[in-house]
């Protein structure tokens, strides 16, 4: 619980140290799988908050039991070939084809499409993303709360990516016309 208290107060580095010590002390099997998984999940979150993407990448690569985390690390580091490979893998395909798709995964698809200059796909993904965010927004209470913030951030990201895509299309057309 000390690590959770530290996380609640935004002391991510200290929380990470406590978790590493706790996990290493209890690797002898005295801990339930559920509790160990909770500690590992908290450790992963502390790595995210500390932007330790290389550390997370090394943690996720040997056993890709955390495809979303691995995808986020590949995007943040930026290892585009790994992002592309992950979108072709069954574990990530299963997550992207769920009945309630993840807007963050959709953003990664958009970033990959931009990186590969598949600009026609970007607009389609953005429209789908906007619909997804609006559906999630409608499921929230009408009183604005902290639960609304991630959706607002995702919506802002979608708007920015869509505008960037339009600029890239115009640049591409201008370049083709001038050459």
mmCIF file of C-alpha atoms in Angstrom:
data_model
loop_
_atom_site.group_PDB
_atom_site.id
_atom_site.type_symbol
_atom_site.label_atom_id
_atom_site.label_comp_id
_atom_site.label_asym_id
_atom_site.label_seq_id
_atom_site.Cartn_x
_atom_site.Cartn_y
_atom_site.Cartn_z
ATOM 1 C CA UNK A 1 0.000 0.000 0.000
ATOM 2 C CA UNK A 2 2.981 2.331 0.430
ATOM 3 C CA UNK A 3 3.530 2.322 -3.336
ATOM 4 C CA UNK A 4 -0.128 3.185 -3.971
ATOM 5 C CA UNK A 5 0.058 6.052 -1.487
ATOM 6 C CA UNK A 6 3.137 7.384 -3.253
ATOM 7 C CA UNK A 7 1.428 7.076 -6.642
ATOM 8 C CA UNK A 8 -1.648 8.871 -5.352
ATOM 9 C CA UNK A 9 0.620 11.765 -4.364
ATOM 10 C CA UNK A 10 2.430 11.796 -7.694
ATOM 11 C CA UNK A 11 5.687 10.459 -6.280
ATOM 12 C CA UNK A 12 6.279 8.037 -9.138
ATOM 13 C CA UNK A 13 10.011 7.469 -8.705
ATOM 14 C CA UNK A 14 9.676 6.568 -5.028
ATOM 15 C CA UNK A 15 6.675 4.364 -5.805
ATOM 16 C CA UNK A 16 8.657 2.566 -8.479
ATOM 17 C CA UNK A 17 11.507 1.889 -6.042
ATOM 18 C CA UNK A 18 9.103 0.497 -3.438
ATOM 19 C CA UNK A 19 7.470 -1.747 -6.054
ATOM 20 C CA UNK A 20 10.782 -3.063 -7.388
ATOM 21 C CA UNK A 21 11.884 -3.926 -3.841
ATOM 22 C CA UNK A 22 8.547 -5.562 -3.016
ATOM 23 C CA UNK A 23 8.444 -7.602 -6.218
ATOM 24 C CA UNK A 24 12.028 -8.800 -5.865
ATOM 25 C CA UNK A 25 11.480 -9.763 -2.199
ATOM 26 C CA UNK A 26 8.371 -11.797 -3.004
ATOM 27 C CA UNK A 27 9.473 -13.646 -6.141
ATOM 28 C CA UNK A 28 9.824 -16.854 -4.108
ATOM 29 C CA UNK A 29 6.172 -17.737 -4.613
ATOM 30 C CA UNK A 30 4.789 -16.505 -1.289
ATOM 31 C CA UNK A 31 2.634 -13.999 -3.141
ATOM 32 C CA UNK A 32 -0.578 -14.755 -5.022
ATOM 33 C CA UNK A 33 -0.536 -14.295 -8.797
ATOM 34 C CA UNK A 34 -3.279 -11.696 -8.430
ATOM 35 C CA UNK A 35 -1.276 -9.554 -6.011
ATOM 36 C CA UNK A 36 1.904 -9.884 -8.063
ATOM 37 C CA UNK A 37 -0.013 -8.864 -11.198
ATOM 38 C CA UNK A 38 -1.316 -5.805 -9.350
ATOM 39 C CA UNK A 39 2.177 -4.788 -8.301
ATOM 40 C CA UNK A 40 3.482 -5.276 -11.831
ATOM 41 C CA UNK A 41 0.608 -3.207 -13.206
ATOM 42 C CA UNK A 42 1.454 -0.411 -10.760
ATOM 43 C CA UNK A 43 5.124 -0.660 -11.747
ATOM 44 C CA UNK A 44 4.169 -0.372 -15.433
ATOM 45 C CA UNK A 45 2.114 2.737 -14.653
ATOM 46 C CA UNK A 46 5.014 4.295 -12.770
ATOM 47 C CA UNK A 47 7.279 3.638 -15.770
ATOM 48 C CA UNK A 48 4.699 5.330 -18.001
ATOM 49 C CA UNK A 49 4.502 8.345 -15.736
ATOM 50 C CA UNK A 50 8.309 8.579 -15.649
ATOM 51 C CA UNK A 51 8.490 8.175 -19.460
ATOM 52 C CA UNK A 52 10.763 5.160 -19.137
ATOM 53 C CA UNK A 53 9.745 3.757 -22.504
ATOM 54 C CA UNK A 54 12.966 1.813 -23.114
ATOM 55 C CA UNK A 55 12.620 0.095 -19.726
ATOM 56 C CA UNK A 56 9.023 -0.843 -20.497
ATOM 57 C CA UNK A 57 9.969 -2.007 -23.982
ATOM 58 C CA UNK A 58 12.594 -4.341 -22.504
ATOM 59 C CA UNK A 59 10.011 -5.603 -19.995
ATOM 60 C CA UNK A 60 7.332 -6.269 -22.625
ATOM 61 C CA UNK A 61 9.382 -7.647 -25.525
ATOM 62 C CA UNK A 62 10.317 -11.108 -24.223
ATOM 63 C CA UNK A 63 6.749 -11.997 -23.266
ATOM 64 C CA UNK A 64 4.255 -9.982 -25.261
ATOM 65 C CA UNK A 65 1.488 -10.553 -22.721
ATOM 66 C CA UNK A 66 0.942 -6.783 -22.618
ATOM 67 C CA UNK A 67 0.334 -5.870 -26.280
ATOM 68 C CA UNK A 68 -1.117 -2.426 -25.536
ATOM 69 C CA UNK A 69 1.866 -1.451 -23.395
ATOM 70 C CA UNK A 70 4.279 -2.824 -25.988
ATOM 71 C CA UNK A 71 2.509 -0.870 -28.733
ATOM 72 C CA UNK A 72 2.653 2.319 -26.677
ATOM 73 C CA UNK A 73 6.387 1.782 -26.039
ATOM 74 C CA UNK A 74 7.090 1.127 -29.709
ATOM 75 C CA UNK A 75 5.266 4.336 -30.635
ATOM 76 C CA UNK A 76 6.966 6.431 -27.967
ATOM 77 C CA UNK A 77 10.509 5.216 -28.765
ATOM 78 C CA UNK A 78 9.684 5.504 -32.113
ATOM 79 C CA UNK A 79 10.127 2.017 -33.531
ATOM 80 C CA UNK A 80 7.745 2.153 -36.493
ATOM 81 C CA UNK A 81 8.660 -1.277 -37.835
ATOM 82 C CA UNK A 82 7.661 -2.769 -34.470
ATOM 83 C CA UNK A 83 4.402 -0.767 -34.454
ATOM 84 C CA UNK A 84 3.586 -2.120 -37.913
ATOM 85 C CA UNK A 85 4.518 -5.674 -36.847
ATOM 86 C CA UNK A 86 2.373 -5.406 -33.720
ATOM 87 C CA UNK A 87 -0.711 -4.306 -35.668
ATOM 88 C CA UNK A 88 -0.301 -7.486 -37.722
ATOM 89 C CA UNK A 89 0.002 -9.686 -34.611
ATOM 90 C CA UNK A 90 -3.059 -11.653 -33.411
ATOM 91 C CA UNK A 91 -2.955 -10.198 -29.874
ATOM 92 C CA UNK A 92 -3.197 -6.581 -31.063
ATOM 93 C CA UNK A 93 -5.661 -7.457 -33.846
ATOM 94 C CA UNK A 94 -7.931 -9.012 -31.228
ATOM 95 C CA UNK A 95 -7.797 -5.860 -29.108
ATOM 96 C CA UNK A 96 -8.451 -3.552 -32.093
ATOM 97 C CA UNK A 97 -11.426 -5.639 -33.231
ATOM 98 C CA UNK A 98 -13.173 -5.707 -29.848
ATOM 99 C CA UNK A 99 -16.760 -4.515 -29.691
ATOM 100 C CA UNK A 100 -15.583 -1.473 -27.735
ATOM 101 C CA UNK A 101 -12.405 -0.399 -29.547
ATOM 102 C CA UNK A 102 -9.691 1.508 -27.748
ATOM 103 C CA UNK A 103 -9.307 5.102 -28.921
ATOM 104 C CA UNK A 104 -5.602 5.063 -28.007
ATOM 105 C CA UNK A 105 -5.008 2.093 -30.315
ATOM 106 C CA UNK A 106 -6.876 3.930 -33.027
ATOM 107 C CA UNK A 107 -4.554 6.907 -32.553
ATOM 108 C CA UNK A 108 -1.565 4.588 -32.981
ATOM 109 C CA UNK A 109 -3.083 3.325 -36.233
ATOM 110 C CA UNK A 110 -3.447 6.926 -37.381
ATOM 111 C CA UNK A 111 0.163 7.764 -36.471
ATOM 112 C CA UNK A 112 1.369 4.683 -38.341
ATOM 113 C CA UNK A 113 -0.716 5.613 -41.400
ATOM 114 C CA UNK A 114 0.815 9.110 -41.366
ATOM 115 C CA UNK A 115 4.308 7.688 -40.966
ATOM 116 C CA UNK A 116 3.698 5.432 -43.985
ATOM 117 C CA UNK A 117 2.089 8.298 -45.984
ATOM 118 C CA UNK A 118 -1.257 6.489 -46.205
ATOM 119 C CA UNK A 119 -3.073 9.783 -45.851
ATOM 120 C CA UNK A 120 -6.377 8.543 -47.275
ATOM 121 C CA UNK A 121 -6.601 6.091 -44.360
ATOM 122 C CA UNK A 122 -5.987 8.861 -41.831
ATOM 123 C CA UNK A 123 -9.247 10.668 -42.567
ATOM 124 C CA UNK A 124 -11.215 7.433 -42.285
ATOM 125 C CA UNK A 125 -9.530 6.541 -38.981
ATOM 126 C CA UNK A 126 -10.134 10.063 -37.636
ATOM 127 C CA UNK A 127 -13.838 9.959 -38.460
ATOM 128 C CA UNK A 128 -14.086 6.569 -36.773
ATOM 129 C CA UNK A 129 -12.172 7.922 -33.766
ATOM 130 C CA UNK A 130 -14.465 10.907 -33.390
ATOM 131 C CA UNK A 131 -17.507 8.602 -33.434
ATOM 132 C CA UNK A 132 -15.848 6.364 -30.854
ATOM 133 C CA UNK A 133 -15.047 9.264 -28.519
ATOM 134 C CA UNK A 134 -18.572 10.658 -28.867
ATOM 135 C CA UNK A 135 -20.064 7.248 -28.011
ATOM 136 C CA UNK A 136 -17.874 7.013 -24.921
ATOM 137 C CA UNK A 137 -18.757 10.606 -23.993
ATOM 138 C CA UNK A 138 -22.475 9.783 -24.095
ATOM 139 C CA UNK A 139 -21.957 6.909 -21.669
ATOM 140 C CA UNK A 140 -20.519 9.289 -19.042
ATOM 141 C CA UNK A 141 -22.632 11.231 -16.533
ATOM 142 C CA UNK A 142 -23.863 14.634 -17.679
ATOM 143 C CA UNK A 143 -21.929 16.326 -14.871
ATOM 144 C CA UNK A 144 -18.404 16.961 -16.093
ATOM 145 C CA UNK A 145 -15.798 15.116 -14.049
ATOM 146 C CA UNK A 146 -12.255 13.802 -14.246
ATOM 147 C CA UNK A 147 -13.571 10.905 -16.338
ATOM 148 C CA UNK A 148 -14.227 13.356 -19.178
ATOM 149 C CA UNK A 149 -10.627 14.617 -19.380
ATOM 150 C CA UNK A 150 -9.063 11.659 -21.250
ATOM 151 C CA UNK A 151 -11.848 11.821 -23.835
ATOM 152 C CA UNK A 152 -11.301 15.547 -24.317
ATOM 153 C CA UNK A 153 -7.581 14.902 -24.761
ATOM 154 C CA UNK A 154 -8.233 12.123 -27.265
ATOM 155 C CA UNK A 155 -10.662 14.319 -29.174
ATOM 156 C CA UNK A 156 -8.058 17.106 -29.284
ATOM 157 C CA UNK A 157 -5.460 14.617 -30.558
ATOM 158 C CA UNK A 158 -7.854 13.475 -33.285
ATOM 159 C CA UNK A 159 -8.514 17.059 -34.391
ATOM 160 C CA UNK A 160 -4.789 17.849 -34.488
ATOM 161 C CA UNK A 161 -3.933 14.678 -36.412
ATOM 162 C CA UNK A 162 -6.729 15.289 -38.907
ATOM 163 C CA UNK A 163 -5.539 18.860 -39.494
ATOM 164 C CA UNK A 164 -1.942 17.656 -39.850
ATOM 165 C CA UNK A 165 -3.066 15.095 -42.380
ATOM 166 C CA UNK A 166 -4.809 17.768 -44.432
ATOM 167 C CA UNK A 167 -1.633 19.870 -44.416
ATOM 168 C CA UNK A 168 0.409 16.865 -45.537
ATOM 169 C CA UNK A 169 -2.049 16.156 -48.367
ATOM 170 C CA UNK A 170 -1.771 19.769 -49.524
ATOM 171 C CA UNK A 171 2.038 19.631 -49.330
ATOM 172 C CA UNK A 172 2.089 16.397 -51.305
ATOM 173 C CA UNK A 173 -0.197 17.845 -53.989
ATOM 174 C CA UNK A 174 1.889 21.019 -54.195
ATOM 175 C CA UNK A 175 5.107 19.036 -54.466
ATOM 176 C CA UNK A 176 3.634 16.835 -57.217
ATOM 177 C CA UNK A 177 2.289 19.843 -59.093
ATOM 178 C CA UNK A 178 5.585 21.757 -58.881
ATOM 179 C CA UNK A 179 7.767 18.872 -59.981
#
